Amino acid sequence: MIGLGTYAYFWQHSDRAAEPLTLIGAFEDTRAQGVDLFQICDYAPLEWMSPAELRNAASAASALGLTIELGTKGVEPEHLRRFLDLAEVFDAHLVRSMVYGPESRPSLEQAATWLRDSIRSFESAGIDLALETYEQVGTAELAGLVDRVGSERLGICLDPANVVARLELPRACVEITAPFVKNVHVKDFAFARQEGWVGFTYSGAAMGTGLHDYAHLLTAVGPREREINEIVEHWLPWQGDPETTIRTEREWTRITLEHLRSTS
């Protein structure tokens, strides 16, 4: 399935918007665009919503016919248990996370121990845990970690844009992780010269205009054939004012959805 995530609504959710979009508002907008999947990813309010608020959000998603996925950071067993509980509230079948959390930076050995402790509960619940590729852990090391833990419910959330900060090539990231991918984050990216020609800015680009060889990802990973969901995100820099930024964010979503649908 093609889905939208909270990073596709980054500026619309932010306090820079005149009226920040609520989570349920993002659900409604997702459905209005003909999309049936939404990933609540790194959405801070989810951590402190009351049980009643969580049930209300889950009911709203269900009423709209949306499938929900969740996203967080960290692999501490107690934290993963919290998100496994949240996944059950939302009837979510995938939780995306990262090896490092806001307050933990485990070694790969410690991460493997924690994951072995946690993954059996995911297996029992029928929920996948997908660790994202990013610059703080090498792609080969991340793939090796998943392989060592050795659970069909543990895999990788592929976001090749992140690894450039580690001087890794996105194409290599795709090829290394392909056997383990359970989720894909979709965004284009590019370098632009800074003013005065003193360095570059690495940020998002409208889908199809940047450096991301998405056709290669589709061939190497085969998300459509393997029923791996593709979640739209953006790295959109601030455009000078809220109106322009939010208008551009929505336009990038439209462009990305069109791009993905045209390749299906």
Short mmCIF file of C-alpha atoms in Angstrom, two decimals:
data_model
loop_
_atom_site.label_atom_id
_atom_site.label_comp_id
_atom_site.label_asym_id
_atom_site.label_seq_id
_atom_site.Cartn_x
_atom_site.Cartn_y
_atom_site.Cartn_z
CA MET A 1 0.00 0.00 0.00
CA ILE A 2 0.97 3.63 -0.51
CA GLY A 3 0.60 5.68 2.66
CA LEU A 4 1.18 9.09 4.15
CA GLY A 5 3.06 9.68 7.39
CA THR A 6 3.30 12.46 9.92
CA TYR A 7 6.52 13.68 8.23
CA ALA A 8 4.39 14.50 5.17
CA TYR A 9 2.52 16.90 7.49
CA PHE A 10 5.57 18.20 9.36
CA TRP A 11 4.84 21.90 8.90
CA GLN A 12 1.07 21.47 9.01
CA HIS A 13 1.41 19.84 12.46
CA SER A 14 3.92 22.43 13.70
CA ASP A 15 3.26 25.46 15.86
CA ARG A 16 4.29 27.65 12.91
CA ALA A 17 0.95 26.89 11.28
CA ALA A 18 -1.83 29.37 12.08
CA GLU A 19 -4.00 26.41 13.09
CA PRO A 20 -1.82 23.32 13.57
CA LEU A 21 -3.34 20.21 12.06
CA THR A 22 -4.48 17.62 14.57
CA LEU A 23 -3.76 13.92 14.21
CA ILE A 24 -7.37 13.24 13.30
CA GLY A 25 -7.20 16.14 10.84
CA ALA A 26 -4.26 14.40 9.15
CA PHE A 27 -6.30 11.18 9.03
CA GLU A 28 -9.14 13.02 7.32
CA ASP A 29 -6.81 14.70 4.84
CA THR A 30 -5.16 11.37 4.05
CA ARG A 31 -8.51 9.80 3.27
CA ALA A 32 -9.53 12.82 1.16
CA GLN A 33 -6.49 12.15 -1.06
CA GLY A 34 -7.61 8.59 -1.71
CA VAL A 35 -4.95 7.06 0.57
CA ASP A 36 -5.83 4.18 2.88
CA LEU A 37 -2.69 4.03 5.06
CA PHE A 38 -1.22 6.43 7.63
CA GLN A 39 1.98 6.06 9.67
CA ILE A 40 2.03 7.94 12.98
CA CYS A 41 5.79 8.34 13.16
CA ASP A 42 7.76 10.29 15.81
CA TYR A 43 4.56 12.12 16.71
CA ALA A 44 5.30 13.34 20.23
CA PRO A 45 1.69 13.84 21.44
CA LEU A 46 1.09 10.11 21.01
CA GLU A 47 3.31 9.51 24.06
CA TRP A 48 1.14 11.53 26.45
CA MET A 49 -2.37 11.09 25.03
CA SER A 50 -4.83 9.68 27.55
CA PRO A 51 -6.38 6.24 26.98
CA ALA A 52 -9.62 7.95 25.97
CA GLU A 53 -7.80 10.18 23.47
CA LEU A 54 -6.01 7.18 22.02
CA ARG A 55 -9.25 5.26 21.63
CA ASN A 56 -10.86 8.30 19.99
CA ALA A 57 -8.01 8.60 17.48
CA ALA A 58 -8.09 4.87 16.75
CA SER A 59 -11.88 4.99 16.27
CA ALA A 60 -11.53 7.96 13.89
CA ALA A 61 -8.97 6.09 11.79
CA SER A 62 -11.17 3.00 11.71
CA ALA A 63 -14.24 5.00 10.71
CA LEU A 64 -12.27 6.50 7.81
CA GLY A 65 -11.13 3.06 6.69
CA LEU A 66 -7.47 3.81 7.39
CA THR A 67 -4.81 1.24 8.18
CA ILE A 68 -2.43 2.61 10.83
CA GLU A 69 1.30 2.03 11.38
CA LEU A 70 3.32 3.49 14.25
CA GLY A 71 6.83 4.90 14.52
CA THR A 72 9.14 5.68 17.43
CA LYS A 73 12.83 5.71 18.39
CA GLY A 74 14.73 3.29 20.60
CA VAL A 75 14.80 -0.44 21.31
CA GLU A 76 14.67 -0.55 25.11
CA PRO A 77 12.32 -3.43 26.02
CA GLU A 78 9.99 -1.30 28.12
CA HIS A 79 9.71 1.29 25.35
CA LEU A 80 8.97 -1.32 22.72
CA ARG A 81 6.35 -2.84 25.04
CA ARG A 82 4.65 0.57 25.23
CA PHE A 83 4.49 0.79 21.45
CA LEU A 84 3.33 -2.78 21.13
CA ASP A 85 0.43 -1.82 23.40
CA LEU A 86 -0.25 1.25 21.26
CA ALA A 87 -0.15 -0.89 18.13
CA GLU A 88 -2.86 -3.06 19.60
CA VAL A 89 -5.01 0.04 20.31
CA PHE A 90 -4.71 1.16 16.67
CA ASP A 91 -4.80 -2.38 15.24
CA ALA A 92 -1.42 -1.55 13.67
CA HIS A 93 0.64 -4.38 12.21
CA LEU A 94 3.97 -2.52 12.01
CA VAL A 95 6.05 -0.42 14.39
CA ARG A 96 9.05 1.43 12.96
CA SER A 97 11.88 2.27 15.34
CA MET A 98 15.59 3.12 15.45
CA VAL A 99 18.45 1.53 17.37
CA TYR A 100 19.18 4.78 19.23
CA GLY A 101 16.49 6.50 21.26
CA PRO A 102 16.37 9.97 22.81
CA GLU A 103 17.94 8.65 26.01
CA SER A 104 19.75 5.50 24.92
CA ARG A 105 22.65 4.65 22.61
CA PRO A 106 23.15 0.91 23.02
CA SER A 107 26.01 -1.00 21.49
CA LEU A 108 24.99 -3.41 18.76
CA GLU A 109 25.47 -6.26 21.24
CA GLN A 110 23.16 -4.60 23.78
CA ALA A 111 20.63 -3.81 21.06
CA ALA A 112 20.64 -7.45 19.98
CA THR A 113 19.99 -8.57 23.56
CA TRP A 114 17.12 -6.11 23.97
CA LEU A 115 15.62 -7.07 20.63
CA ARG A 116 15.76 -10.79 21.45
CA ASP A 117 13.95 -9.99 24.71
CA SER A 118 11.23 -8.00 22.92
CA ILE A 119 10.65 -9.66 19.58
CA ARG A 120 8.82 -12.70 20.97
CA SER A 121 5.97 -10.42 22.07
CA PHE A 122 5.80 -8.95 18.57
CA GLU A 123 5.73 -12.45 17.13
CA SER A 124 2.87 -13.45 19.42
CA ALA A 125 0.93 -10.31 18.48
CA GLY A 126 1.58 -10.71 14.74
CA ILE A 127 3.20 -7.26 14.55
CA ASP A 128 6.37 -6.37 12.63
CA LEU A 129 9.19 -4.25 14.06
CA ALA A 130 11.18 -2.36 11.40
CA LEU A 131 14.47 -0.60 12.29
CA GLU A 132 15.21 2.40 10.12
CA THR A 133 18.37 3.01 8.12
CA TYR A 134 20.01 6.24 9.24
CA GLU A 135 23.36 7.88 9.77
CA GLN A 136 24.03 6.83 13.37
CA VAL A 137 24.35 3.12 12.58
CA GLY A 138 26.03 1.78 9.44
CA THR A 139 23.74 0.05 6.98
CA ALA A 140 25.76 -3.17 6.98
CA GLU A 141 25.79 -3.18 10.80
CA LEU A 142 22.03 -2.65 10.93
CA ALA A 143 21.40 -5.47 8.46
CA GLY A 144 23.76 -7.69 10.47
CA LEU A 145 21.88 -6.88 13.68
CA VAL A 146 18.55 -7.87 12.14
CA ASP A 147 20.09 -11.04 10.71
CA ARG A 148 21.60 -12.03 14.08
CA VAL A 149 18.35 -11.63 15.98
CA GLY A 150 16.79 -13.87 13.37
CA SER A 151 13.06 -13.23 13.66
CA GLU A 152 10.62 -13.07 10.77
CA ARG A 153 8.94 -10.19 12.62
CA LEU A 154 12.11 -8.05 12.74
CA GLY A 155 13.23 -6.18 9.64
CA ILE A 156 14.30 -2.84 8.23
CA CYS A 157 12.51 0.39 7.41
CA LEU A 158 14.38 1.53 4.32
CA ASP A 159 15.11 5.26 4.06
CA PRO A 160 18.20 5.64 1.87
CA ALA A 161 18.16 9.44 2.19
CA ASN A 162 19.37 9.21 5.79
CA VAL A 163 22.62 7.36 5.17
CA VAL A 164 24.20 10.07 3.01
CA ALA A 165 25.21 11.85 6.22
CA ARG A 166 27.40 8.80 6.93
CA LEU A 167 28.98 9.08 3.47
CA GLU A 168 27.13 5.96 2.34
CA LEU A 169 25.54 5.74 -1.09
CA PRO A 170 21.74 5.43 -1.15
CA ARG A 171 21.93 2.81 -3.90
CA ALA A 172 24.26 0.63 -1.79
CA CYS A 173 21.95 1.05 1.21
CA VAL A 174 19.05 -0.25 -0.87
CA GLU A 175 20.98 -3.29 -2.08
CA ILE A 176 22.35 -4.25 1.36
CA THR A 177 18.99 -4.04 3.10
CA ALA A 178 16.74 -5.43 0.35
CA PRO A 179 16.30 -8.93 1.89
CA PHE A 180 15.27 -7.45 5.25
CA VAL A 181 12.97 -4.58 4.23
CA LYS A 182 9.53 -4.45 5.81
CA ASN A 183 8.70 -0.76 5.25
CA VAL A 184 9.86 2.02 2.91
CA HIS A 185 10.01 5.75 3.59
CA VAL A 186 9.57 7.63 0.31
CA LYS A 187 11.16 11.04 -0.21
CA ASP A 188 13.47 12.57 -2.77
CA PHE A 189 16.59 14.48 -1.79
CA ALA A 190 19.26 16.69 -3.33
CA PHE A 191 22.26 18.92 -2.68
CA ALA A 192 22.14 22.66 -3.34
CA ARG A 193 25.01 25.12 -3.23
CA GLN A 194 25.04 27.55 -0.32
CA GLU A 195 25.15 31.24 -1.12
CA GLY A 196 28.69 32.30 -1.95
CA TRP A 197 29.54 28.77 -3.09
CA VAL A 198 30.82 27.84 0.37
CA GLY A 199 29.38 24.38 0.89
CA PHE A 200 26.12 22.60 0.23
CA THR A 201 22.72 22.12 1.81
CA TYR A 202 21.39 18.56 1.74
CA SER A 203 17.61 18.53 1.98
CA GLY A 204 14.41 17.35 0.39
CA ALA A 205 13.29 17.75 -3.19
CA ALA A 206 10.01 17.25 -4.96
CA MET A 207 9.73 13.58 -5.89
CA GLY A 208 11.36 12.86 -9.24
CA THR A 209 13.49 16.03 -9.25
CA GLY A 210 16.32 14.94 -6.92
CA LEU A 211 18.94 12.21 -6.62
CA HIS A 212 16.78 9.30 -5.47
CA ASP A 213 16.76 6.46 -8.01
CA TYR A 214 13.40 5.15 -6.93
CA ALA A 215 13.13 2.88 -9.95
CA HIS A 216 16.22 1.07 -8.66
CA LEU A 217 14.62 0.69 -5.23
CA LEU A 218 11.47 -0.79 -6.78
CA THR A 219 13.55 -3.29 -8.73
CA ALA A 220 15.92 -4.23 -5.89
CA VAL A 221 13.38 -4.42 -3.07
CA GLY A 222 10.17 -5.25 -4.92
CA PRO A 223 7.81 -3.61 -2.41
CA ARG A 224 4.74 -4.10 -4.61
CA GLU A 225 5.43 -7.79 -5.11
CA ARG A 226 6.28 -8.36 -1.44
CA GLU A 227 3.39 -6.25 -0.08
CA ILE A 228 5.76 -3.79 1.61
CA ASN A 229 4.11 -0.46 2.37
CA GLU A 230 5.58 2.78 0.98
CA ILE A 231 5.15 5.78 3.28
CA VAL A 232 5.40 9.32 1.86
CA GLU A 233 7.60 11.75 3.82
CA HIS A 234 9.27 15.08 3.07
CA TRP A 235 12.40 16.98 4.05
CA LEU A 236 10.95 20.35 3.11
CA PRO A 237 12.98 23.39 4.24
CA TRP A 238 11.09 26.38 5.60
CA GLN A 239 9.93 28.48 2.67
CA GLY A 240 9.90 31.88 4.38
CA ASP A 241 6.33 32.00 5.64
CA PRO A 242 3.70 29.52 6.84
CA GLU A 243 1.40 29.86 3.85
CA THR A 244 4.09 29.18 1.26
CA THR A 245 5.63 26.37 3.29
CA ILE A 246 2.36 24.54 3.87
CA ARG A 247 1.25 25.04 0.26
CA THR A 248 4.56 23.58 -0.93
CA GLU A 249 4.30 20.68 1.52
CA ARG A 250 0.88 19.79 0.17
CA GLU A 251 2.10 20.12 -3.41
CA TRP A 252 5.03 17.79 -2.72
CA THR A 253 2.58 15.25 -1.31
CA ARG A 254 0.48 15.47 -4.46
CA ILE A 255 3.56 15.07 -6.68
CA THR A 256 4.84 12.08 -4.69
CA LEU A 257 1.49 10.31 -4.73
CA GLU A 258 1.22 10.82 -8.48
CA HIS A 259 4.77 9.50 -8.93
CA LEU A 260 4.11 6.37 -6.87
CA ARG A 261 0.76 5.68 -8.50
CA SER A 262 2.26 6.08 -11.95
CA THR A 263 4.78 3.33 -11.21
CA SER A 264 2.24 0.86 -9.81
#
